[in-house]
Tab-separated table of C-alpha atoms in Angstrom:
chain	number	residue	atom	x	y	z
A	123	MET	CA	-8.712	18.067	18.280
A	124	SER	CA	-6.483	19.170	21.140
A	125	THR	CA	-3.289	19.197	19.009
A	126	ASP	CA	-2.493	21.783	16.391
A	127	TYR	CA	-2.218	19.716	13.209
A	128	ARG	CA	-2.070	22.687	10.835
A	129	PRO	CA	1.725	22.354	10.257
A	130	MET	CA	1.166	18.720	9.327
A	131	TRP	CA	-1.719	19.537	6.977
A	132	LYS	CA	0.431	22.281	5.383
A	133	ASP	CA	3.301	19.843	4.808
A	134	LEU	CA	0.819	17.510	3.118
A	135	GLY	CA	-0.107	20.305	0.740
A	136	LEU	CA	-3.672	20.777	1.928
A	137	ASP	CA	-5.521	24.027	1.266
A	138	LEU	CA	-5.736	25.118	4.912
A	139	GLU	CA	-8.561	27.587	4.429
A	140	ALA	CA	-10.734	25.130	2.528
A	141	HIS	CA	-9.821	22.338	4.970
A	142	ASP	CA	-10.817	24.522	7.906
A	143	ALA	CA	-14.134	25.184	6.212
A	144	LEU	CA	-14.691	21.401	5.772
A	145	LEU	CA	-13.898	20.640	9.451
A	146	GLY	CA	-16.110	23.551	10.483
A	147	VAL	CA	-19.052	21.727	8.988
A	148	LEU	CA	-18.113	18.129	9.836
A	149	GLY	CA	-17.592	18.656	13.538
A	150	PRO	CA	-21.047	20.131	14.310
A	151	LEU	CA	-22.721	17.669	11.875
A	152	TYR	CA	-21.173	14.772	13.740
A	153	GLU	CA	-22.179	16.119	17.167
A	154	GLN	CA	-25.716	16.722	15.996
A	155	THR	CA	-26.049	13.275	14.281
A	156	PHE	CA	-24.319	10.945	16.732
A	157	THR	CA	-23.545	12.161	20.220
A	158	LYS	CA	-27.102	13.117	21.183
A	159	GLN	CA	-28.587	9.708	20.380
A	160	PRO	CA	-30.339	8.187	23.428
A	161	HIS	CA	-29.014	5.014	25.168
A	162	ARG	CA	-25.745	4.848	23.211
A	163	PRO	CA	-23.367	2.096	24.257
A	164	ASP	CA	-20.375	3.361	26.236
A	165	GLY	CA	-18.095	1.692	23.739
A	166	MET	CA	-19.070	4.229	21.102
A	167	LYS	CA	-16.870	6.749	22.904
A	168	TYR	CA	-13.934	5.149	21.133
A	169	PHE	CA	-15.521	5.806	17.730
A	170	ASP	CA	-16.370	9.386	18.782
A	171	PHE	CA	-12.663	9.776	19.553
A	172	VAL	CA	-11.627	8.261	16.217
A	173	MET	CA	-13.941	10.669	14.381
A	174	SER	CA	-12.673	13.643	16.409
A	175	GLU	CA	-9.157	12.757	15.263
A	176	VAL	CA	-9.966	11.384	11.813
A	177	HIS	CA	-7.997	14.216	10.131
A	178	GLY	CA	-5.557	14.495	13.041
A	179	LEU	CA	-4.099	11.655	15.019
A	180	ARG	CA	-4.800	9.001	12.375
A	181	ILE	CA	-3.014	11.090	9.703
A	182	GLN	CA	-0.100	11.530	12.076
A	183	GLU	CA	-0.003	7.727	12.446
A	184	LEU	CA	0.106	7.365	8.643
A	185	ILE	CA	2.985	9.804	8.412
A	186	ASP	CA	4.838	7.991	11.184
A	187	ALA	CA	4.322	4.692	9.300
A	188	LYS	CA	5.761	6.252	6.129
A	189	LYS	CA	8.807	7.458	8.079
A	190	ALA	CA	9.252	3.859	9.294
A	191	GLY	CA	9.387	2.720	5.650
A	192	ARG	CA	5.797	1.531	5.214
A	193	LYS	CA	3.687	2.510	2.188
A	194	VAL	CA	0.200	4.005	2.454
A	195	VAL	CA	-2.236	2.642	-0.089
A	196	GLY	CA	-5.471	4.658	-0.653
A	197	SER	CA	-8.582	3.109	-2.174
A	198	PHE	CA	-12.224	3.925	-2.962
A	199	CYS	CA	-13.552	0.368	-3.119
A	200	THR	CA	-14.064	-2.820	-1.165
A	201	PHE	CA	-12.607	-4.820	-4.061
A	202	VAL	CA	-9.050	-3.715	-3.245
A	203	PRO	CA	-7.583	-6.759	-1.357
A	204	GLU	CA	-6.346	-5.435	2.007
A	205	GLU	CA	-4.744	-8.877	2.712
A	206	ILE	CA	-2.166	-8.203	-0.007
A	207	VAL	CA	-1.449	-4.677	1.232
A	208	LEU	CA	-0.895	-5.840	4.807
A	209	ALA	CA	1.153	-8.804	3.659
A	210	LEU	CA	3.595	-6.343	2.066
A	211	ASP	CA	3.639	-4.273	5.267
A	212	GLY	CA	1.525	-1.531	3.749
A	213	VAL	CA	-1.288	0.483	5.366
A	214	MET	CA	-4.600	0.682	3.524
A	215	VAL	CA	-7.004	3.574	4.010
A	216	GLY	CA	-10.284	4.615	2.455
A	217	LEU	CA	-10.232	7.925	0.606
A	218	CYS	CA	-12.636	10.874	0.875
A	219	ALA	CA	-15.761	10.719	-1.365
A	220	GLY	CA	-18.770	10.936	0.907
A	221	ALA	CA	-19.719	14.617	0.524
A	222	GLU	CA	-20.162	17.421	-1.956
A	223	PHE	CA	-17.029	19.486	-2.140
A	224	ALA	CA	-15.716	21.750	-4.951
A	225	THR	CA	-18.494	20.436	-7.145
A	226	ALA	CA	-18.066	23.222	-9.675
A	227	GLU	CA	-14.425	22.345	-10.070
A	228	ALA	CA	-15.216	18.601	-10.339
A	229	GLU	CA	-17.756	19.356	-13.095
A	230	LYS	CA	-14.995	20.920	-15.195
A	231	TYR	CA	-13.614	17.337	-15.460
A	232	LEU	CA	-16.801	15.295	-15.274
A	233	PRO	CA	-20.335	15.484	-16.721
A	234	ARG	CA	-22.883	16.945	-14.337
A	235	ASN	CA	-24.793	13.664	-14.432
A	236	THR	CA	-21.893	11.744	-12.790
A	237	CYS	CA	-22.760	9.980	-9.556
A	238	ALA	CA	-22.066	11.891	-6.337
A	239	LEU	CA	-19.438	9.451	-5.115
A	240	ILE	CA	-17.205	9.906	-8.148
A	241	LYS	CA	-17.811	13.648	-8.196
A	242	GLY	CA	-17.054	13.780	-4.507
A	243	ALA	CA	-13.717	11.980	-4.994
A	244	PHE	CA	-12.719	14.527	-7.646
A	245	GLY	CA	-13.962	17.437	-5.544
A	246	PHE	CA	-11.914	16.441	-2.473
A	247	ALA	CA	-8.824	15.932	-4.651
A	248	LEU	CA	-9.148	19.197	-6.564
A	249	ALA	CA	-9.848	21.238	-3.412
A	250	ARG	CA	-6.866	19.607	-1.595
A	251	VAL	CA	-8.878	18.828	1.575
A	252	CYS	CA	-8.398	15.039	1.928
A	253	PRO	CA	-5.382	14.253	4.116
A	254	TYR	CA	-5.764	10.552	3.357
A	255	LEU	CA	-5.258	11.196	-0.286
A	256	ALA	CA	-2.348	13.522	0.422
A	257	ALA	CA	-0.716	10.895	2.640
A	258	SER	CA	-1.153	8.046	0.175
A	259	ASP	CA	1.926	6.755	-1.702
A	260	VAL	CA	-0.364	5.212	-4.280
A	261	VAL	CA	-4.091	5.286	-5.050
A	262	VAL	CA	-5.616	2.029	-6.223
A	263	GLY	CA	-8.479	2.421	-8.673
A	264	GLU	CA	-10.762	-0.417	-9.823
A	265	ASN	CA	-12.781	-0.695	-12.969
A	266	THR	CA	-16.115	-1.436	-11.364
A	267	CYS	CA	-18.669	0.807	-13.109
A	268	ASP	CA	-18.125	2.803	-16.314
A	269	GLY	CA	-18.070	6.074	-14.386
A	270	LYS	CA	-15.112	5.000	-12.295
A	271	LYS	CA	-13.375	3.337	-15.228
A	272	LYS	CA	-13.423	6.489	-17.339
A	273	GLY	CA	-12.974	8.718	-14.337
A	274	TYR	CA	-9.617	7.097	-13.405
A	275	GLU	CA	-8.315	8.026	-16.869
A	276	ILE	CA	-8.611	11.628	-15.673
A	277	PHE	CA	-7.941	11.098	-12.004
A	278	LYS	CA	-4.451	9.772	-12.762
A	279	ASP	CA	-3.343	13.354	-13.441
A	280	LEU	CA	-4.550	14.479	-9.983
A	281	VAL	CA	-2.477	12.066	-7.921
A	282	PRO	CA	1.250	11.129	-7.863
A	283	GLN	CA	0.653	7.441	-8.506
A	284	LEU	CA	-2.467	5.517	-9.603
A	285	HIS	CA	-2.636	1.762	-10.077
A	286	VAL	CA	-5.887	0.595	-11.727
A	287	MET	CA	-7.163	-2.931	-11.448
A	288	ASP	CA	-9.521	-4.294	-14.013
A	289	LEU	CA	-12.445	-6.321	-12.578
A	290	PRO	CA	-14.688	-8.970	-14.070
A	291	GLN	CA	-18.347	-8.351	-14.800
A	292	THR	CA	-19.360	-12.011	-14.435
A	293	LYS	CA	-18.651	-14.644	-11.789
A	294	SER	CA	-17.565	-17.145	-14.482
A	295	ALA	CA	-14.327	-19.115	-14.840
A	296	GLU	CA	-13.142	-16.389	-17.201
A	297	GLY	CA	-14.130	-13.755	-14.659
A	298	ARG	CA	-12.247	-15.494	-11.915
A	299	ALA	CA	-9.177	-15.806	-14.130
A	300	LEU	CA	-9.277	-12.056	-14.811
A	301	MET	CA	-9.559	-11.202	-11.118
A	302	ARG	CA	-6.682	-13.562	-10.227
A	303	ALA	CA	-4.466	-12.049	-12.900
A	304	GLU	CA	-5.273	-8.551	-11.661
A	305	PHE	CA	-4.655	-9.449	-8.011
A	306	LYS	CA	-1.346	-11.079	-9.025
A	307	LYS	CA	-0.394	-7.964	-10.963
A	308	PHE	CA	-1.368	-5.811	-7.907
A	309	GLY	CA	0.817	-7.905	-5.675
A	310	THR	CA	3.758	-7.618	-8.098
A	311	TYR	CA	3.220	-3.853	-8.272
A	312	LEU	CA	3.236	-3.520	-4.469
A	313	GLU	CA	6.328	-5.716	-4.247
A	314	GLY	CA	8.099	-3.157	-6.446
A	315	LEU	CA	6.749	-0.251	-4.356
A	316	THR	CA	7.586	-1.756	-0.963
A	317	GLY	CA	10.686	-3.765	-1.844
A	318	LYS	CA	9.173	-6.754	-0.004
A	319	LYS	CA	8.153	-10.211	-1.217
A	320	LEU	CA	4.643	-11.638	-1.146
A	321	THR	CA	5.483	-14.900	0.587
A	322	ALA	CA	3.081	-17.463	1.935
A	323	GLU	CA	3.944	-16.480	5.498
A	324	ALA	CA	3.346	-12.786	4.835
A	325	LEU	CA	0.073	-13.500	3.092
A	326	GLN	CA	-1.149	-15.703	5.942
A	327	LYS	CA	-0.498	-12.874	8.386
A	328	GLY	CA	-2.356	-10.378	6.146
A	329	ILE	CA	-5.297	-12.767	5.836
A	330	ALA	CA	-5.397	-13.368	9.610
A	331	LYS	CA	-5.455	-9.663	10.373
A	332	VAL	CA	-8.280	-8.874	7.922
A	333	ASN	CA	-10.261	-12.013	8.902
A	334	ALA	CA	-10.101	-10.915	12.563
A	335	LYS	CA	-11.514	-7.541	11.553
A	336	ARG	CA	-14.288	-9.056	9.525
A	337	ALA	CA	-15.071	-11.654	12.236
A	338	ALA	CA	-15.601	-8.816	14.735
A	339	MET	CA	-18.040	-7.191	12.265
A	340	HIS	CA	-19.866	-10.522	11.884
A	341	ARG	CA	-20.224	-10.664	15.629
A	342	LEU	CA	-21.649	-7.153	15.679
A	343	ALA	CA	-24.095	-8.013	12.871
A	344	LYS	CA	-25.495	-11.004	14.779
A	345	LEU	CA	-26.038	-8.869	17.903
A	346	ARG	CA	-28.010	-6.372	15.803
A	347	ALA	CA	-30.583	-9.163	15.208
A	348	ALA	CA	-31.839	-8.760	18.810
A	349	ASP	CA	-35.136	-7.016	19.568
A	350	PRO	CA	-34.854	-4.482	21.112
A	351	ALA	CA	-31.922	-3.428	18.959
A	352	PRO	CA	-28.911	-2.996	21.198
A	353	ILE	CA	-27.289	-0.333	18.964
A	354	SER	CA	-28.640	2.201	16.516
A	355	GLY	CA	-28.297	1.932	12.777
A	356	LEU	CA	-26.348	5.203	12.723
A	357	ASP	CA	-23.737	3.792	15.094
A	358	GLY	CA	-23.659	0.505	13.198
A	359	LEU	CA	-22.982	2.424	10.005
A	360	LEU	CA	-20.312	4.553	11.697
A	361	MET	CA	-18.414	1.435	12.748
A	362	ASN	CA	-18.577	0.163	9.163
A	363	GLN	CA	-17.248	3.484	7.958
A	364	VAL	CA	-14.413	3.558	10.499
A	365	TYR	CA	-13.521	0.032	9.239
A	366	PHE	CA	-11.857	1.689	6.257
A	367	TYR	CA	-9.722	4.183	8.260
A	368	ASP	CA	-8.545	2.754	11.546
A	369	ASP	CA	-5.571	0.632	12.433
A	370	PRO	CA	-6.841	-2.980	11.861
A	371	ASP	CA	-5.781	-4.425	15.242
A	372	ARG	CA	-7.076	-1.506	17.231
A	373	PHE	CA	-10.367	-1.521	15.305
A	374	THR	CA	-10.870	-5.235	15.850
A	375	SER	CA	-10.218	-4.879	19.562
A	376	SER	CA	-12.637	-1.939	19.819
A	377	VAL	CA	-15.436	-3.709	17.908
A	378	ASN	CA	-15.056	-6.789	20.069
A	379	ALA	CA	-15.122	-4.648	23.214
A	380	ILE	CA	-18.400	-3.014	22.167
A	381	CYS	CA	-19.762	-6.450	21.252
A	382	ASP	CA	-19.029	-7.540	24.864
A	383	GLU	CA	-21.160	-4.598	26.022
A	384	LEU	CA	-23.936	-5.312	23.527
A	385	GLU	CA	-24.125	-8.969	24.627
A	386	GLN	CA	-24.892	-7.770	28.128
A	387	ARG	CA	-27.542	-5.443	26.762
A	388	VAL	CA	-29.131	-8.288	24.858
A	389	LYS	CA	-29.198	-10.469	27.971
A	390	LYS	CA	-30.920	-7.671	29.916
A	391	HIS	CA	-33.307	-6.946	26.984
A	392	GLU	CA	-32.008	-3.409	26.777
A	393	GLY	CA	-31.836	-1.454	23.583
A	394	VAL	CA	-31.728	1.923	21.852
A	395	ALA	CA	-35.458	1.742	21.088
A	396	PRO	CA	-38.362	-0.148	22.566
A	397	LYS	CA	-38.979	-3.764	21.626
A	398	GLY	CA	-41.289	-3.862	18.592
A	399	THR	CA	-39.870	-0.720	16.989
A	400	PRO	CA	-40.090	-1.066	13.143
A	401	ARG	CA	-36.887	-2.641	11.918
A	402	ILE	CA	-35.356	-1.714	8.545
A	403	LEU	CA	-32.561	-3.136	6.427
A	404	VAL	CA	-30.826	-0.609	4.166
A	405	SER	CA	-29.577	-1.994	0.841
A	406	GLY	CA	-27.763	-0.517	-2.100
A	407	CYS	CA	-25.017	2.015	-2.728
A	408	PRO	CA	-22.165	2.646	-0.227
A	409	MET	CA	-22.365	5.431	2.340
A	410	ALA	CA	-18.939	6.911	2.915
A	411	VAL	CA	-18.188	9.442	5.697
A	412	PRO	CA	-20.016	11.829	6.150
A	413	ASN	CA	-22.970	10.523	4.195
A	414	TRP	CA	-25.435	10.060	7.071
A	415	LYS	CA	-28.508	11.727	5.502
A	416	LEU	CA	-30.784	8.763	4.824
A	417	PRO	CA	-30.001	6.784	8.065
A	418	THR	CA	-30.638	9.953	10.097
A	419	ILE	CA	-34.040	10.460	8.430
A	420	ILE	CA	-34.995	6.791	8.919
A	421	GLU	CA	-34.163	6.685	12.602
A	422	LYS	CA	-35.761	10.024	13.332
A	423	THR	CA	-39.039	8.618	12.024
A	424	GLY	CA	-39.034	6.135	14.867
A	425	ALA	CA	-37.630	3.106	13.045
A	426	VAL	CA	-34.315	1.421	13.718
A	427	ILE	CA	-31.848	0.186	11.058
A	428	VAL	CA	-30.621	-3.326	11.823
A	429	GLY	CA	-28.204	-3.837	8.928
A	430	GLU	CA	-26.571	-2.438	5.809
A	431	GLU	CA	-26.378	-4.542	2.621
A	432	SER	CA	-23.691	-2.274	1.207
A	433	CYS	CA	-19.973	-2.047	0.445
A	434	VAL	CA	-19.805	-0.003	3.652
A	435	GLY	CA	-21.478	-2.805	5.529
A	436	GLU	CA	-22.268	-6.452	5.056
A	437	ARG	CA	-21.279	-6.607	1.378
A	438	GLY	CA	-17.788	-5.381	2.268
A	439	THR	CA	-17.260	-7.755	5.196
A	440	GLN	CA	-19.494	-10.765	4.565
A	441	ALA	CA	-16.998	-13.564	3.917
A	442	LEU	CA	-13.670	-14.580	5.449
A	443	THR	CA	-10.634	-15.630	3.382
A	444	ALA	CA	-9.634	-19.258	3.708
A	445	ASP	CA	-6.219	-19.485	5.358
A	446	THR	CA	-5.396	-23.153	4.756
A	447	GLY	CA	-3.209	-22.704	1.680
A	448	ARG	CA	0.450	-23.725	2.021
A	449	THR	CA	1.915	-21.685	-0.803
A	450	ALA	CA	1.602	-18.004	-1.832
A	451	ASN	CA	-0.282	-19.123	-4.949
A	452	GLU	CA	-2.784	-21.202	-3.003
A	453	LEU	CA	-3.380	-18.345	-0.585
A	454	LEU	CA	-3.774	-15.902	-3.480
A	455	ASP	CA	-6.436	-18.262	-4.893
A	456	ALA	CA	-8.231	-18.078	-1.553
A	457	VAL	CA	-8.114	-14.256	-1.584
A	458	VAL	CA	-9.575	-14.235	-5.168
A	459	ASP	CA	-12.332	-16.665	-4.200
A	460	ARG	CA	-13.309	-14.464	-1.259
A	461	TYR	CA	-13.511	-11.269	-3.294
A	462	LEU	CA	-15.440	-13.000	-6.131
A	463	LYS	CA	-18.251	-13.578	-3.600
A	464	ILE	CA	-18.898	-9.833	-3.283
A	465	ASP	CA	-22.398	-9.211	-4.601
A	466	CYS	CA	-21.649	-5.880	-6.321
A	467	ALA	CA	-24.131	-4.659	-8.876
A	468	ILE	CA	-21.418	-4.616	-11.501
A	469	PHE	CA	-21.895	-8.360	-11.878
A	470	THR	CA	-24.409	-9.848	-14.342
A	471	PRO	CA	-26.400	-11.844	-13.545
A	472	ASN	CA	-26.431	-10.956	-9.878
A	473	GLU	CA	-29.105	-13.187	-8.381
A	474	SER	CA	-26.956	-13.926	-5.340
A	475	ARG	CA	-27.336	-10.331	-4.205
A	476	VAL	CA	-31.112	-10.346	-3.875
A	477	ASN	CA	-30.903	-13.795	-2.271
A	478	HIS	CA	-28.462	-12.297	0.263
A	479	VAL	CA	-30.761	-9.322	0.913
A	480	LEU	CA	-33.606	-11.718	1.640
A	481	SER	CA	-31.420	-13.778	3.882
A	482	MET	CA	-30.228	-10.702	5.841
A	483	ALA	CA	-33.783	-9.423	6.242
A	484	LYS	CA	-34.843	-12.776	7.703
A	485	GLU	CA	-31.867	-13.214	9.983
A	486	LEU	CA	-32.001	-9.630	11.297
A	487	GLY	CA	-35.773	-9.611	11.735
A	488	ALA	CA	-36.106	-6.672	9.375
A	489	GLN	CA	-39.727	-5.928	8.496
A	490	GLY	CA	-38.826	-3.849	5.434
A	491	VAL	CA	-36.002	-2.862	3.136
A	492	ILE	CA	-35.088	0.580	1.948
A	493	HIS	CA	-33.066	0.454	-1.239
A	494	TYR	CA	-30.663	3.397	-1.465
A	495	GLY	CA	-29.410	4.492	-4.843
A	496	LEU	CA	-27.067	7.321	-5.615
A	497	GLN	CA	-28.392	9.315	-8.548
A	498	PHE	CA	-26.632	8.348	-11.815
A	499	CYS	CA	-25.218	5.165	-10.258
A	500	SER	CA	-26.587	3.032	-13.072
A	501	PRO	CA	-25.661	-0.471	-11.741
A	502	TYR	CA	-27.536	-0.084	-8.470
A	503	GLN	CA	-30.359	2.128	-9.784
A	504	ILE	CA	-31.131	-0.352	-12.546
A	505	GLU	CA	-30.809	-3.363	-10.273
A	506	ALA	CA	-33.142	-1.683	-7.737
A	507	GLY	CA	-36.194	-2.515	-9.773
A	508	PRO	CA	-35.659	-6.318	-9.890
A	509	VAL	CA	-34.600	-6.279	-6.192
A	510	GLU	CA	-37.765	-4.497	-5.212
A	511	LYS	CA	-39.961	-6.809	-7.315
A	512	ARG	CA	-38.446	-9.950	-5.792
A	513	LEU	CA	-38.528	-8.659	-2.210
A	514	GLU	CA	-42.181	-7.655	-2.523
A	515	GLN	CA	-43.028	-11.040	-4.032
A	516	GLU	CA	-41.409	-12.628	-0.958
A	517	GLY	CA	-43.566	-10.458	1.321
A	518	VAL	CA	-40.800	-7.951	2.233
A	519	PRO	CA	-42.061	-4.344	1.888
A	520	THR	CA	-39.505	-2.267	-0.012
A	521	LEU	CA	-38.993	1.388	-0.612
A	522	ARG	CA	-36.628	2.737	-3.276
A	523	ILE	CA	-34.876	6.050	-2.503
A	524	ASP	CA	-32.647	7.673	-5.145
A	525	THR	CA	-30.773	10.721	-3.861
A	526	ASP	CA	-27.420	12.454	-3.775
A	527	TYR	CA	-25.295	14.229	-1.117
A	528	GLY	CA	-27.420	17.439	-1.232
A	529	GLN	CA	-29.956	18.406	1.418
A	530	GLU	CA	-32.645	19.793	-0.917
A	531	ASP	CA	-34.662	16.593	-0.942
A	532	VAL	CA	-34.592	15.904	2.820
A	533	GLY	CA	-38.281	16.915	3.309
A	534	GLN	CA	-39.447	14.780	0.418
A	535	ILE	CA	-37.457	11.744	1.581
A	536	ARG	CA	-38.687	12.159	5.120
A	537	THR	CA	-42.317	12.155	3.942
A	538	ARG	CA	-41.777	8.943	1.947
A	539	VAL	CA	-39.939	7.197	4.778
A	540	GLU	CA	-42.614	8.196	7.305
A	541	ALA	CA	-45.250	6.630	5.048
A	542	PHE	CA	-43.177	3.489	4.624
A	543	VAL	CA	-42.710	3.130	8.392
A	544	GLU	CA	-46.434	3.471	8.864
A	545	ARG	CA	-46.883	0.675	6.322
A	546	LEU	CA	-44.545	-1.529	8.391
A	547	ARG	CA	-46.526	-0.738	11.551
A	548	GLY	CA	-49.591	-2.020	9.780
């Protein structure tokens, strides 16, 4: 970062020493993981810039937005409807939860056998090193798993404002009614916070902006079906991660620009790895910044990741919201219908998820699936067994990896991934 942002971080109440320590690790890790990849598309320079300023310029933009009267809404989950936030002139950002930080402090509030994502969220908050959290006017929690549900009861004391949405566990009529009531309540809450009205016109604009962002990611996903793969899995994941942080219009424009470049690569049969390189679909738990451990191991074994069936990936972007409603209520129904399609493991039964994994593997030409589970994430770890069984029955080799944010198991995971890639090579 060329600008001295320390006065801004101090005003936000960050612990400057701890924050410096965090950036001192993140910068070199990013350089080592991303910038030295061979045959990277030129368009990735934009995302390198975004990441270089992820705690700088983007935070300054959020502060400028607040000064202009907009509200910043922080979230940890893909179930929080960005359409409603944008309709009320808010700015939505993802919050820090993708690394171990202040774990000992977090474990004073949480059991040790809590999943790394929840523990990471607490660690970043307690250590005061997440500028996105510090800049948020409100944090929106969601009762997805039991860990989050009970965790928010404690987390509310760590942030100025917390709004928690209840979520259904089934895709039934009753489940849809619950989600609609909670989205309606969320809209009413934001109306009070922003002083604006959730009109049909405003909601149409919010839907259009988010649909454009998702459509750009759909375009990227289709290009990743090409062999040779025109972009690495690491860079594909990075774009999905930046999806949660960047200005929506600028992000959409940047993704479409890189898609233009990838289309030329596909026409010329150019890629980041030779044609015939083993192709892998990663499925399972979300990978928030800077959780790049497993994708790095996979691609260093000589395979290429062609898609992510994850909240930070296809699951988070897979469907557009219908924009044909004429009233605010009709458009809210469309938003609910779109979010009820998300194949999160909190739903039971969840057959549509494994069907979607199979569909993605076929469309992307993936020869195998690696199912990624965060330790102590019960919904995904328990669902991993049936997913593996069904995929293997359908002839799709599958490897289950359960891990956390630590580095102690890198060697063990590498050995298992190498053996799996050899299996794919036949």
